[in-house]
PDB file of C-alpha atoms in Angstrom:
ATOM      1  CA  MET A 227      19.684  59.287  -5.354  1.00 52.00           C
ATOM      2  CA  THR A 228      19.750  55.668  -4.395  1.00 61.00           C
ATOM      3  CA  ALA A 229      17.568  53.306  -2.359  1.00 80.00           C
ATOM      4  CA  GLN A 230      19.114  52.833   1.431  1.00 90.00           C
ATOM      5  CA  PRO A 231      20.353  49.315   1.616  1.00 96.00           C
ATOM      6  CA  VAL A 232      17.668  47.341   3.653  1.00 96.00           C
ATOM      7  CA  ASN A 233      20.707  45.338   5.383  1.00 96.00           C
ATOM      8  CA  ALA A 234      23.151  47.750   5.755  1.00 95.00           C
ATOM      9  CA  GLU A 235      23.911  46.311  10.190  1.00 95.00           C
ATOM     10  CA  ILE A 236      26.658  45.061   9.406  1.00 95.00           C
ATOM     11  CA  PRO A 237      26.793  40.687  10.380  1.00 94.00           C
ATOM     12  CA  ALA A 238      27.963  39.592  13.984  1.00 88.00           C
ATOM     13  CA  ASP A 239      31.931  38.375  13.513  1.00 91.00           C
ATOM     14  CA  TYR A 240      32.071  40.232   9.528  1.00 96.00           C
ATOM     15  CA  LEU A 241      35.686  39.403   8.888  1.00 96.00           C
ATOM     16  CA  ILE A 242      37.581  42.485   9.133  1.00 97.00           C
ATOM     17  CA  CYS A 243      40.084  43.765   6.376  1.00 97.00           C
ATOM     18  CA  THR A 244      42.711  46.072   7.813  1.00 95.00           C
ATOM     19  CA  SER A 245      45.652  45.648   4.475  1.00 94.00           C
ATOM     20  CA  GLU A 246      47.153  49.674   4.046  1.00 93.00           C
ATOM     21  CA  SER A 247      48.296  48.248   1.016  1.00 94.00           C
ATOM     22  CA  CYS A 248      45.021  46.726  -1.130  1.00 95.00           C
ATOM     23  CA  SER A 249      44.092  48.508  -4.233  1.00 96.00           C
ATOM     24  CA  GLU A 250      40.713  47.296  -3.923  1.00 96.00           C
ATOM     25  CA  ARG A 251      40.466  48.370   0.182  1.00 95.00           C
ATOM     26  CA  THR A 252      38.221  51.764  -0.856  1.00 95.00           C
ATOM     27  CA  ASN A 253      36.052  49.367  -2.380  1.00 96.00           C
ATOM     28  CA  CYS A 254      35.580  46.234  -0.415  1.00 97.00           C
ATOM     29  CA  LEU A 255      33.270  46.126   2.102  1.00 97.00           C
ATOM     30  CA  HIS A 256      35.743  44.337   4.456  1.00 97.00           C
ATOM     31  CA  ALA A 257      37.861  47.297   4.922  1.00 96.00           C
ATOM     32  CA  ARG A 258      34.661  49.897   4.863  1.00 95.00           C
ATOM     33  CA  VAL A 259      33.434  48.192   8.453  1.00 96.00           C
ATOM     34  CA  ALA A 260      36.673  47.390   9.827  1.00 96.00           C
ATOM     35  CA  ALA A 261      37.559  50.572  11.096  1.00 90.00           C
ATOM     36  CA  GLU A 262      33.635  50.679  12.978  1.00 92.00           C
ATOM     37  CA  LEU A 263      34.401  46.467  14.297  1.00 95.00           C
ATOM     38  CA  THR A 264      37.635  48.503  16.313  1.00 93.00           C
ATOM     39  CA  ARG A 265      35.633  50.488  17.114  1.00 93.00           C
ATOM     40  CA  THR A 266      32.461  49.250  19.345  1.00 92.00           C
ATOM     41  CA  ALA A 267      33.600  45.363  18.329  1.00 93.00           C
ATOM     42  CA  ALA A 268      34.623  42.732  21.852  1.00 93.00           C
ATOM     43  CA  THR A 269      36.645  40.988  19.449  1.00 95.00           C
ATOM     44  CA  LEU A 270      37.193  40.855  16.250  1.00 95.00           C
ATOM     45  CA  ARG A 271      37.676  37.908  12.902  1.00 96.00           C
ATOM     46  CA  GLN A 272      40.745  38.852  10.205  1.00 96.00           C
ATOM     47  CA  ILE A 273      41.519  38.056   6.874  1.00 96.00           C
ATOM     48  CA  ASN A 274      45.207  37.227   7.563  1.00 95.00           C
ATOM     49  CA  PRO A 275      47.668  38.810   5.337  1.00 92.00           C
ATOM     50  CA  HIS A 276      50.901  36.699   6.371  1.00 92.00           C
ATOM     51  CA  HIS A 277      48.645  33.598   4.608  1.00 94.00           C
ATOM     52  CA  PRO A 278      50.386  31.458   1.828  1.00 93.00           C
ATOM     53  CA  ASN A 279      46.891  32.412  -0.193  1.00 93.00           C
ATOM     54  CA  TYR A 280      46.515  35.705  -0.109  1.00 94.00           C
ATOM     55  CA  HIS A 281      46.548  37.545  -1.796  1.00 95.00           C
ATOM     56  CA  GLU A 282      44.982  41.209  -2.451  1.00 95.00           C
ATOM     57  CA  GLY A 283      43.526  43.890  -5.369  1.00 94.00           C
ATOM     58  CA  SER A 284      41.139  41.927  -7.795  1.00 92.00           C
ATOM     59  CA  GLN A 285      42.904  38.291  -6.662  1.00 95.00           C
ATOM     60  CA  CYS A 286      41.585  38.225  -3.359  1.00 96.00           C
ATOM     61  CA  ARG A 287      38.240  35.784  -2.647  1.00 94.00           C
ATOM     62  CA  PHE A 288      36.693  37.417   0.183  1.00 96.00           C
ATOM     63  CA  PHE A 289      36.130  40.125  -1.416  1.00 96.00           C
ATOM     64  CA  ARG A 290      33.070  41.906  -1.342  1.00 96.00           C
ATOM     65  CA  SER A 291      32.259  45.156  -2.949  1.00 95.00           C
ATOM     66  CA  ALA A 292      30.867  48.327  -0.598  1.00 96.00           C
ATOM     67  CA  GLN A 293      28.023  49.336  -3.302  1.00 96.00           C
ATOM     68  CA  PRO A 294      24.936  48.095  -2.756  1.00 97.00           C
ATOM     69  CA  GLU A 295      23.074  45.729  -6.194  1.00 97.00           C
ATOM     70  CA  ARG A 296      19.894  45.327  -6.859  1.00 97.00           C
ATOM     71  CA  TYR A 297      17.916  42.337  -5.598  1.00 98.00           C
ATOM     72  CA  ALA A 298      15.050  40.923  -7.116  1.00 98.00           C
ATOM     73  CA  ARG A 299      12.221  39.395  -5.499  1.00 98.00           C
ATOM     74  CA  GLY A 300       9.303  37.179  -6.753  1.00 98.00           C
ATOM     75  CA  PHE A 301       8.305  36.381 -10.175  1.00 98.00           C
ATOM     76  CA  ARG A 302       4.660  35.766 -10.455  1.00 97.00           C
ATOM     77  CA  GLN A 303       4.321  38.283 -12.410  1.00 96.00           C
ATOM     78  CA  ALA A 304       6.670  36.125 -15.579  1.00 96.00           C
ATOM     79  CA  MET A 305       5.467  33.403 -14.979  1.00 96.00           C
ATOM     80  CA  ASN A 306       1.865  34.910 -16.061  1.00 94.00           C
ATOM     81  CA  GLN A 307       3.169  35.726 -19.157  1.00 94.00           C
ATOM     82  CA  LEU A 308       4.425  32.217 -19.516  1.00 96.00           C
ATOM     83  CA  THR A 309       2.165  29.640 -22.138  1.00 96.00           C
ATOM     84  CA  ARG A 310       0.208  27.618 -19.427  1.00 96.00           C
ATOM     85  CA  GLN A 311       2.265  24.818 -21.088  1.00 97.00           C
ATOM     86  CA  ASN A 312       5.290  26.535 -20.404  1.00 97.00           C
ATOM     87  CA  TYR A 313       4.524  27.858 -16.947  1.00 97.00           C
ATOM     88  CA  VAL A 314       3.509  23.650 -15.792  1.00 97.00           C
ATOM     89  CA  ALA A 315       7.861  23.181 -17.849  1.00 97.00           C
ATOM     90  CA  MET A 316       9.257  25.245 -16.026  1.00 97.00           C
ATOM     91  CA  THR A 317       7.512  24.989 -12.922  1.00 97.00           C
ATOM     92  CA  ASN A 318       8.383  21.544 -13.026  1.00 97.00           C
ATOM     93  CA  HIS A 319      12.067  22.404 -13.695  1.00 97.00           C
ATOM     94  CA  LEU A 320      13.146  24.676 -11.510  1.00 97.00           C
ATOM     95  CA  ARG A 321      11.018  22.774  -8.283  1.00 97.00           C
ATOM     96  CA  ALA A 322      13.708  19.597  -9.374  1.00 97.00           C
ATOM     97  CA  THR A 323      16.449  22.170  -9.325  1.00 96.00           C
ATOM     98  CA  ILE A 324      16.265  24.444  -6.706  1.00 95.00           C
ATOM     99  CA  SER A 325      13.332  22.081  -4.423  1.00 95.00           C
ATOM    100  CA  THR A 326      10.092  22.764  -4.366  1.00 97.00           C
ATOM    101  CA  PRO A 327      10.044  24.680  -0.864  1.00 97.00           C
ATOM    102  CA  GLN A 328      13.211  26.979  -2.789  1.00 97.00           C
ATOM    103  CA  PHE A 329      10.798  27.341  -5.622  1.00 97.00           C
ATOM    104  CA  TYR A 330       7.657  28.761  -3.787  1.00 97.00           C
ATOM    105  CA  ARG A 331       9.925  30.864  -1.500  1.00 98.00           C
ATOM    106  CA  MET A 332      11.450  32.198  -4.451  1.00 98.00           C
ATOM    107  CA  LYS A 333       8.323  32.433  -6.571  1.00 98.00           C
ATOM    108  CA  ARG A 334       6.473  35.361  -4.101  1.00 98.00           C
ATOM    109  CA  GLY A 335       9.432  37.110  -3.369  1.00 98.00           C
ATOM    110  CA  ASP A 336      10.959  35.550   0.286  1.00 98.00           C
ATOM    111  CA  ILE A 337      13.839  35.069  -0.758  1.00 97.00           C
ATOM    112  CA  PRO A 338      15.519  37.810  -2.520  1.00 98.00           C
ATOM    113  CA  LEU A 339      17.676  36.917  -5.475  1.00 98.00           C
ATOM    114  CA  SER A 340      20.803  38.120  -6.593  1.00 97.00           C
ATOM    115  CA  PRO A 341      22.220  39.612  -9.443  1.00 97.00           C
ATOM    116  CA  ASP A 342      23.676  36.209 -11.136  1.00 96.00           C
ATOM    117  CA  MET A 343      19.835  34.104  -9.920  1.00 97.00           C
ATOM    118  CA  GLN A 344      18.672  36.548 -11.758  1.00 98.00           C
ATOM    119  CA  ALA A 345      20.884  36.214 -15.080  1.00 97.00           C
ATOM    120  CA  GLU A 346      20.161  32.639 -14.542  1.00 97.00           C
ATOM    121  CA  MET A 347      16.894  32.358 -14.116  1.00 97.00           C
ATOM    122  CA  GLU A 348      16.110  35.260 -16.645  1.00 97.00           C
ATOM    123  CA  LYS A 349      18.195  32.548 -18.686  1.00 97.00           C
ATOM    124  CA  THR A 350      15.414  30.019 -17.466  1.00 97.00           C
ATOM    125  CA  PHE A 351      12.597  31.939 -18.658  1.00 97.00           C
ATOM    126  CA  GLN A 352      13.444  32.691 -21.952  1.00 97.00           C
ATOM    127  CA  ALA A 353      14.444  28.503 -22.428  1.00 97.00           C
ATOM    128  CA  TYR A 354      11.017  28.398 -21.522  1.00 97.00           C
ATOM    129  CA  GLY A 355       9.471  30.912 -23.969  1.00 96.00           C
ATOM    130  CA  LEU A 356       9.565  34.612 -22.658  1.00 95.00           C
ATOM    131  CA  GLU A 357      10.415  37.183 -24.864  1.00 91.00           C
ATOM    132  CA  GLY A 358      12.723  40.548 -23.852  1.00 90.00           C
ATOM    133  CA  LYS A 359      13.895  40.792 -20.059  1.00 93.00           C
ATOM    134  CA  LEU A 360      12.837  39.646 -17.202  1.00 96.00           C
ATOM    135  CA  THR A 361      10.278  41.645 -15.272  1.00 97.00           C
ATOM    136  CA  PHE A 362      10.479  41.495 -11.667  1.00 98.00           C
ATOM    137  CA  ASP A 363       8.014  41.384  -8.870  1.00 98.00           C
ATOM    138  CA  SER A 364      10.105  43.880  -6.945  1.00 98.00           C
ATOM    139  CA  TYR A 365      13.759  44.651  -6.564  1.00 98.00           C
ATOM    140  CA  GLU A 366      15.949  46.524  -3.019  1.00 98.00           C
ATOM    141  CA  GLN A 367      18.942  47.120  -2.590  1.00 98.00           C
ATOM    142  CA  ARG A 368      21.720  45.488  -0.953  1.00 97.00           C
ATOM    143  CA  PHE A 369      25.440  44.474   0.099  1.00 97.00           C
ATOM    144  CA  THR A 370      26.664  40.765  -0.773  1.00 95.00           C
ATOM    145  CA  TRP A 371      27.608  40.241   2.731  1.00 95.00           C
ATOM    146  CA  TYR A 372      28.829  36.943   1.240  1.00 91.00           C
TER     147      TYR A 372
END
């Protein structure tokens, strides 16, 4: 059984999609939340199916998976697996790339890391000498609302 997403509450003013013909309708958060929000919200923000740049299915730029994803938090343990020299070099690289405060928030686990960000971090860790797969300090299920 999969754990409940930690961010299951629908964000305020979340875009809805009411397209009945979209092939991704059952897999998309925008379509999934439409029924609930049309019942409960006083006002709604809706994706315009009449806009010239609107596309359905796999080409929709608004598509968000209705399945929660595995987000990671923190990489203190992984940092400790690096040599002292690589630890310092990687810290300097990440502080220059994503800013010092952001780096420390990510390292502590204050900021959840999306699957894409996890893949980027794994490449960076491996470039600085981590052998094998990067393991984060903890994981949680989250919807990728935006």
